[in-house]
Coordinates of C-alpha atoms in Angstrom, one line a residue:
X480 CA 30.7 -2.8 17.5
X481 CA 33.1 -3.8 20.4
X482 CA 36.7 -4.0 19.4
X483 CA 39.5 -5.6 21.4
X484 CA 42.8 -3.8 22.1
X485 CA 44.4 -5.6 19.2
X486 CA 41.8 -4.2 16.8
X487 CA 39.8 -7.5 16.4
X488 CA 36.1 -7.6 16.7
X489 CA 35.0 -8.9 20.1
X490 CA 31.2 -8.5 19.7
X491 CA 28.5 -5.9 19.6
X492 CA 26.6 -3.8 22.1
X493 CA 22.8 -3.2 22.0
X494 CA 21.5 0.4 22.1
X495 CA 20.4 2.0 25.4
X496 CA 16.6 2.1 25.7
X497 CA 14.5 4.6 27.5
X498 CA 16.4 7.7 26.2
X499 CA 14.6 10.9 25.4
X500 CA 15.0 12.8 22.1
X501 CA 17.4 15.1 24.0
X502 CA 19.5 12.0 24.8
X503 CA 18.6 12.1 28.5
X504 CA 17.7 9.1 30.6
X505 CA 14.0 8.6 31.2
X506 CA 12.4 6.6 34.0
X507 CA 12.2 3.6 31.7
X508 CA 16.0 3.8 31.0
X509 CA 17.6 0.4 30.4
X510 CA 21.3 0.3 29.5
X511 CA 22.4 -1.7 26.5
X512 CA 24.3 -4.9 27.0
X513 CA 27.5 -6.2 25.5
X514 CA 27.4 -9.5 23.6
X515 CA 30.9 -11.0 23.2
X516 CA 31.7 -14.0 21.0
X517 CA 34.6 -15.8 19.5
X518 CA 33.1 -15.1 16.1
X519 CA 30.7 -12.3 15.1
X520 CA 28.9 -12.7 11.8
X521 CA 27.4 -9.5 10.4
X522 CA 24.1 -10.2 8.5
X523 CA 22.5 -6.8 8.5
X524 CA 21.2 -6.8 4.9
X525 CA 21.8 -4.1 2.4
X526 CA 23.9 -1.2 3.7
X527 CA 24.0 -2.3 7.3
X528 CA 24.4 0.5 9.9
X529 CA 27.2 -1.4 11.7
X530 CA 28.8 -2.9 8.6
X531 CA 29.3 0.4 6.8
X532 CA 31.5 1.6 9.8
X533 CA 33.2 -1.8 10.1
X534 CA 34.2 -1.8 6.4
X535 CA 35.7 1.7 6.7
X536 CA 37.5 1.1 10.0
X537 CA 39.1 -2.2 8.9
X538 CA 39.6 -1.1 5.3
X539 CA 37.7 -4.1 3.9
X540 CA 37.3 -2.5 0.5
X541 CA 40.2 -1.5 -1.7
X542 CA 40.8 2.2 -2.5
X543 CA 38.3 3.3 -5.1
X544 CA 36.0 0.3 -4.6
X545 CA 32.4 0.9 -3.6
X546 CA 29.0 -0.7 -3.6
X547 CA 26.2 0.5 -5.9
X548 CA 22.5 0.2 -5.1
X549 CA 19.0 0.2 -6.4
X550 CA 15.8 1.2 -4.6
X551 CA 12.9 -1.2 -4.8
X552 CA 9.4 0.2 -4.3
X553 CA 6.6 -2.3 -3.9
X554 CA 2.8 -2.7 -3.3
X555 CA 0.7 -5.7 -2.7
X556 CA -2.8 -5.6 -4.2
X557 CA -5.9 -7.8 -4.1
X558 CA -7.2 -7.9 -7.7
X559 CA -10.3 -9.0 -9.5
X560 CA -10.2 -12.9 -9.5
X561 CA -10.9 -12.8 -13.3
X562 CA -7.6 -10.9 -13.8
X563 CA -5.6 -13.1 -11.5
X564 CA -3.4 -15.9 -12.7
X565 CA -1.4 -17.6 -9.9
X566 CA 2.2 -18.1 -10.8
X567 CA 2.3 -15.5 -13.6
X568 CA 5.5 -13.4 -13.6
X569 CA 6.0 -10.2 -15.6
X570 CA 9.4 -8.3 -15.7
X571 CA 9.8 -5.0 -17.5
X572 CA 12.8 -2.9 -18.4
X573 CA 13.0 0.9 -18.7
X574 CA 9.5 2.3 -18.6
X575 CA 8.7 4.9 -17.2
X576 CA 12.4 5.9 -16.8
X577 CA 14.5 7.6 -19.4
X578 CA 17.1 5.7 -21.4
X579 CA 19.9 6.9 -19.2
X580 CA 18.4 5.6 -16.0
X581 CA 18.7 1.9 -15.1
X582 CA 15.6 0.2 -13.7
X583 CA 12.5 -1.9 -14.4
X584 CA 9.3 -3.3 -13.0
X585 CA 7.9 -6.6 -11.8
X586 CA 4.5 -8.1 -11.3
X587 CA 4.1 -11.4 -9.5
X588 CA 0.7 -13.1 -9.2
X589 CA 0.6 -14.8 -5.8
X590 CA -2.1 -16.8 -4.0
X591 CA -5.6 -15.6 -2.9
X592 CA -6.0 -13.1 -5.7
X593 CA -2.9 -11.2 -4.5
X594 CA -0.5 -9.4 -6.8
X595 CA 2.9 -8.1 -5.8
X596 CA 4.2 -5.3 -8.1
X597 CA 6.9 -2.8 -8.0
X598 CA 9.7 -0.7 -9.6
X599 CA 13.4 -0.9 -9.0
X600 CA 15.4 2.3 -9.8
X601 CA 19.2 2.3 -9.9
X602 CA 20.4 4.9 -7.4
X603 CA 23.1 5.9 -9.7
X604 CA 20.6 8.1 -11.6
X605 CA 21.8 11.6 -12.5
X606 CA 18.8 13.8 -12.5
X607 CA 18.2 15.2 -9.0
X608 CA 14.5 16.0 -9.9
X609 CA 13.8 12.3 -10.3
X610 CA 11.5 10.8 -7.7
X611 CA 11.6 7.0 -7.6
X612 CA 8.2 7.0 -5.7
X613 CA 6.5 9.1 -8.4
X614 CA 8.1 7.0 -11.2
X615 CA 6.5 4.0 -9.6
X616 CA 3.1 5.8 -9.7
X617 CA 3.7 6.4 -13.4
X618 CA 4.6 2.7 -13.9
X619 CA 1.1 1.8 -12.5
X620 CA -0.5 4.3 -14.9
X621 CA 0.6 2.2 -17.9
X622 CA -2.5 0.7 -19.5
X623 CA -1.3 -2.8 -19.0
X624 CA -0.8 -2.3 -15.3
X625 CA -3.8 -0.1 -14.8
X626 CA -6.1 -2.8 -16.4
X627 CA -4.8 -5.4 -13.9
X628 CA -5.3 -3.2 -10.9
X629 CA -8.6 -1.6 -11.7
X630 CA -11.3 -2.7 -9.4
X631 CA -8.8 -4.0 -6.9
X632 CA -7.4 -2.6 -3.6
X633 CA -4.0 -1.9 -2.1
X634 CA -3.1 -4.1 0.9
X635 CA 0.4 -2.9 1.7
X636 CA 3.3 -0.8 0.6
X637 CA 7.1 -0.9 1.2
X638 CA 10.5 0.1 -0.1
X639 CA 14.1 -1.0 0.5
X640 CA 17.5 -0.5 -1.0
X641 CA 19.3 -3.5 -2.5
X642 CA 22.8 -4.1 -3.6
X643 CA 23.6 -4.1 -7.3
X644 CA 27.4 -3.8 -7.4
X645 CA 28.2 -7.5 -8.0
X646 CA 31.7 -9.0 -7.8
X647 CA 33.3 -5.6 -8.4
X648 CA 31.9 -4.3 -5.1
X649 CA 32.6 -7.3 -2.9
X650 CA 34.6 -6.3 0.2
X651 CA 37.1 -8.5 2.0
X652 CA 34.7 -11.0 3.7
X653 CA 36.6 -11.8 6.9
X654 CA 38.5 -10.0 9.6
X655 CA 39.9 -10.9 13.0
X656 CA 36.9 -12.0 15.0
X657 CA 34.2 -12.2 12.4
X658 CA 32.9 -12.1 8.8
X659 CA 30.3 -10.6 6.5
X660 CA 27.5 -12.7 5.2
X661 CA 24.3 -12.2 3.1
X662 CA 23.4 -9.0 1.5
X663 CA 25.5 -7.0 3.9
X664 CA 28.4 -8.3 1.8
X665 CA 26.5 -7.8 -1.5
X666 CA 25.8 -11.2 -3.0
X667 CA 22.8 -10.2 -5.3
X668 CA 22.9 -11.7 -8.8
X669 CA 21.4 -8.7 -10.7
X670 CA 20.4 -10.5 -14.0
X671 CA 18.7 -13.2 -12.0
X672 CA 17.0 -10.6 -9.7
X673 CA 17.9 -13.0 -6.9
X674 CA 20.1 -13.0 -3.9
X675 CA 18.5 -15.1 -1.2
X676 CA 20.2 -18.3 -2.5
X677 CA 23.6 -16.7 -2.1
X678 CA 22.7 -15.2 1.3
X679 CA 21.7 -18.6 2.6
X680 CA 24.8 -20.2 1.1
X681 CA 27.1 -17.6 2.6
X682 CA 25.5 -18.3 6.1
X683 CA 26.1 -22.0 5.7
X684 CA 29.8 -21.5 4.6
X685 CA 30.5 -19.1 7.4
X686 CA 28.9 -21.4 10.0
X687 CA 31.0 -24.3 8.7
X688 CA 34.1 -22.2 8.9
X689 CA 33.3 -21.0 12.4
X690 CA 32.5 -24.5 13.6
X691 CA 35.8 -25.8 12.3
X692 CA 37.8 -23.0 13.9
X693 CA 36.1 -23.2 17.3
X694 CA 35.2 -26.9 17.7
X695 CA 37.5 -28.8 15.4
X696 CA 40.6 -26.7 15.7
X697 CA 40.0 -25.3 19.2
X698 CA 40.9 -21.7 18.3
X699 CA 39.7 -18.5 19.8
X700 CA 41.1 -18.8 23.3
X701 CA 44.4 -16.9 23.0
X702 CA 44.0 -15.1 19.7
X703 CA 41.2 -13.8 17.5
X704 CA 39.7 -16.3 15.0
X705 CA 40.4 -15.4 11.3
X706 CA 37.9 -17.2 9.0
X707 CA 40.1 -17.0 5.9
X708 CA 38.7 -20.4 4.7
X709 CA 35.2 -18.8 4.6
X710 CA 36.3 -16.4 1.9
X711 CA 38.0 -19.2 0.0
X712 CA 34.7 -21.2 0.1
X713 CA 32.8 -18.1 -1.2
X714 CA 35.4 -17.7 -4.0
X715 CA 34.7 -21.3 -5.1
X716 CA 30.9 -20.9 -5.2
X717 CA 29.2 -17.6 -4.9
X718 CA 32.0 -15.5 -6.4
X719 CA 32.0 -17.7 -9.5
X720 CA 28.3 -17.1 -10.1
X721 CA 28.8 -13.3 -9.7
X722 CA 31.9 -13.2 -11.8
X723 CA 30.0 -14.7 -14.8
X724 CA 27.6 -11.8 -14.8
X725 CA 30.0 -9.1 -13.7
X726 CA 29.7 -7.0 -16.8
X727 CA 25.9 -6.9 -17.0
X728 CA 25.0 -4.1 -14.6
X729 CA 27.9 -1.7 -15.5
X730 CA 27.2 -2.2 -19.2
X731 CA 24.3 0.3 -18.8
X732 CA 26.8 3.1 -18.3
X733 CA 27.5 3.9 -21.9
X734 CA 26.2 6.7 -24.1
X735 CA 23.6 4.2 -25.4
X736 CA 22.2 3.9 -21.9
X737 CA 19.6 1.2 -21.5
X738 CA 19.7 0.2 -25.2
X739 CA 23.5 -0.5 -25.0
X740 CA 23.1 -2.3 -21.7
X741 CA 20.3 -4.6 -23.0
X742 CA 22.3 -5.5 -26.2
X743 CA 25.4 -6.3 -24.2
X744 CA 23.5 -8.2 -21.5
X745 CA 21.8 -10.4 -24.0
X746 CA 25.0 -11.2 -25.7
X747 CA 26.9 -11.8 -22.4
X748 CA 24.3 -13.9 -20.6
X749 CA 23.2 -16.0 -23.5
X750 CA 26.5 -16.6 -25.3
X751 CA 29.7 -15.2 -23.7
X752 CA 28.8 -16.3 -20.2
X753 CA 31.3 -13.8 -18.8
X754 CA 34.2 -15.4 -20.8
X755 CA 35.8 -12.1 -21.8
X756 CA 39.2 -10.7 -20.9
X757 CA 37.9 -7.5 -19.4
X758 CA 35.7 -6.3 -16.6
X759 CA 33.5 -3.2 -16.8
X760 CA 33.7 -0.9 -13.7
X761 CA 31.0 1.2 -12.0
X762 CA 31.9 4.8 -12.7
X763 CA 31.2 6.5 -9.3
X764 CA 29.4 5.9 -6.1
X765 CA 25.6 6.6 -6.3
X766 CA 25.7 9.8 -4.4
X767 CA 28.5 11.1 -6.7
X768 CA 26.5 10.3 -9.8
X769 CA 23.9 13.0 -8.9
X770 CA 24.3 16.0 -11.1
X771 CA 23.6 19.7 -10.3
X772 CA 20.0 20.7 -10.8
X773 CA 21.1 23.3 -13.3
X774 CA 21.9 20.5 -15.8
X775 CA 18.3 19.2 -15.7
X776 CA 14.7 20.3 -16.0
X777 CA 12.2 19.6 -13.3
X778 CA 10.0 16.6 -13.9
X779 CA 6.2 17.3 -14.1
X780 CA 4.6 14.3 -12.5
X781 CA 0.8 13.8 -12.8
X782 CA -1.3 14.1 -9.7
X783 CA -2.5 10.9 -8.1
X784 CA -6.0 9.7 -8.9
X785 CA -6.4 7.9 -5.5
X786 CA -7.6 4.7 -7.3
X787 CA -4.4 3.4 -9.0
X788 CA -1.9 6.1 -8.0
X789 CA -1.6 7.7 -4.5
X790 CA 0.2 10.4 -2.7
X791 CA 3.3 9.4 -0.7
X792 CA 1.7 9.8 2.8
X793 CA -1.2 7.6 1.9
X794 CA 1.3 4.9 0.9
X795 CA 3.3 5.4 4.1
X796 CA 0.2 4.8 6.1
X797 CA 0.0 1.3 4.6
X798 CA 3.4 0.3 6.0
X799 CA 2.2 0.5 9.6
X800 CA 5.5 2.3 10.4
X801 CA 5.7 3.7 13.9
X802 CA 8.5 5.2 16.0
X803 CA 8.2 6.3 19.7
X804 CA 8.0 10.1 19.6
X805 CA 10.3 10.8 22.6
X806 CA 13.4 9.0 21.4
X807 CA 16.6 10.2 19.8
X808 CA 16.0 10.9 16.0
X809 CA 17.6 7.9 14.3
X810 CA 18.4 10.0 11.1
X811 CA 21.4 12.0 12.1
X812 CA 23.0 15.0 10.3
X813 CA 26.8 15.1 10.5
X814 CA 26.6 18.9 9.7
X815 CA 23.4 20.7 10.5
X816 CA 24.1 23.3 7.7
X817 CA 24.9 21.2 4.7
X818 CA 21.4 20.7 3.4
X819 CA 20.5 24.4 3.3
X820 CA 24.0 25.5 2.3
X821 CA 24.7 22.9 -0.5
X822 CA 22.0 20.4 -1.3
X823 CA 19.2 22.9 -1.7
X824 CA 21.0 25.5 -4.0
X825 CA 23.0 23.0 -6.0
X826 CA 20.8 19.9 -6.2
X827 CA 17.3 21.5 -5.6
X828 CA 16.9 19.5 -2.4
X829 CA 16.9 15.9 -3.7
X830 CA 16.1 14.4 -0.3
X831 CA 12.5 15.4 -0.6
X832 CA 12.4 13.3 -3.8
X833 CA 14.7 10.3 -3.4
X834 CA 13.0 9.3 -0.1
X835 CA 10.0 7.0 -0.7
X836 CA 8.4 7.9 2.6
X837 CA 8.2 11.7 2.8
X838 CA 10.8 11.9 5.6
X839 CA 12.6 15.0 4.4
X840 CA 11.2 18.4 3.6
X841 CA 12.4 21.9 2.9
X842 CA 9.9 24.2 4.7
X843 CA 9.6 27.9 5.3
X844 CA 11.7 29.0 8.2
X845 CA 9.5 31.0 10.5
X846 CA 12.5 32.4 12.3
X847 CA 14.0 33.7 9.1
X848 CA 11.3 34.9 6.7
X849 CA 12.1 34.2 3.0
X850 CA 14.4 31.3 3.8
X851 CA 14.0 27.6 4.1
X852 CA 14.9 25.1 6.9
X853 CA 15.5 21.4 6.6
X854 CA 12.9 19.2 8.4
X855 CA 13.2 15.5 9.2
X856 CA 9.9 13.6 9.8
X857 CA 11.7 10.6 11.3
X858 CA 8.4 9.0 12.3
X859 CA 7.7 8.4 8.6
X860 CA 10.9 6.4 8.0
X861 CA 10.4 2.9 6.5
X862 CA 14.0 1.9 6.9
X863 CA 14.9 1.7 3.2
X864 CA 18.4 3.3 3.8
X865 CA 18.2 5.4 0.6
X866 CA 19.0 8.6 2.3
X867 CA 22.3 7.3 3.7
X868 CA 23.2 6.1 0.1
X869 CA 22.0 8.9 -2.2
X870 CA 22.6 12.1 -0.3
X871 CA 25.1 14.0 -2.5
X872 CA 26.9 15.4 0.5
X873 CA 26.9 12.1 2.4
X874 CA 25.7 14.1 5.4
X875 CA 22.8 11.8 6.5
X876 CA 23.6 8.9 8.8
X877 CA 20.9 6.3 9.2
X878 CA 21.2 4.7 12.6
X879 CA 19.0 2.1 14.4
X880 CA 16.0 3.5 16.2
X881 CA 15.0 2.4 19.6
X882 CA 13.2 -1.0 20.2
X883 CA 11.0 -2.4 17.4
X884 CA 10.2 0.9 15.8
X885 CA 9.8 1.0 12.0
X886 CA 7.5 -0.5 9.3
X887 CA 5.3 -3.4 10.2
X888 CA 5.3 -5.1 6.8
X889 CA 2.6 -7.5 5.7
X890 CA 3.2 -9.6 2.5
X891 CA 5.8 -7.1 1.3

């Protein structure tokens, strides 16, 4: 992000290309370019790599305010035509997760005998031994799902973090020189399992506000443009929708867990419609919800059968992900010692379980027999952003890789 001397946003700069993993210029080196504008709209999606720094630098969230996330893991299958019913939708809640862990599954029957199915796990789960990927494999092992998939074949796999915080987590949406739009701001309506309508609406509102400021009012020549009327427009539309369902997601944080959450959510969405004089709050950021491994028992997940359930590297191969080998690793550690010093002894190395792509491993350290070292397989990364969110030490920084590297999703 390019900032002006007065602290306003002037634009963005693209990454340098043709840089080696040692951060040295190669023969193909091409410097990045600066893109300046009177208004810069940030639409990076969930947990944007630029937006997270922007929010902190400009203090767009109030003290103690934070976003909370879920991780969606998904496959597309081609199933037996006799089992296919175009347009059928199945939503599930809970299984195979325990009652303290928020999440649920989905099955969508699409065209051409294709079925999209997946599991969303709230990243505020407490047990560091939990593996969202392996929970998804257990979801497919349920007789209802297995019967649907048996005799079919997997076409593709993918995973992505999504925002779940709702109105409690919305940051200030505008700042001198720009604004936040779409899921980078966090407009997902969790009970509706829907956010694209609000993302598109926010883009329209921001465009209208920018047009008015630049064209109608002639602003931006001598002072940075401030799109305050954009936030007002959001408050009159999107925010009203999110406010009505504000208490649904945090209602799952009671001693009753999923059972209490479902009872309250039914009452609130069907009858109360948010018309209550209180607002539930999310207890802590997702990384801070992770408890020490000593408080939990390891989870014994069944081995994959390679027909319905699969190992993680087989699934990663179905994403088509690819990163040039000789480029700077886009997964950066702020402190090279934290994982071995804190995350492994305290949380039993949760990175190797919360990542749905097998990027992180604790392997034997050949240079120090009897000890472990932390290994990053960045070429496996499918850009879900979970590591940047769930790492208990907040030591992993997800940055943008060079060029078009990453997953090549089809139908997912």
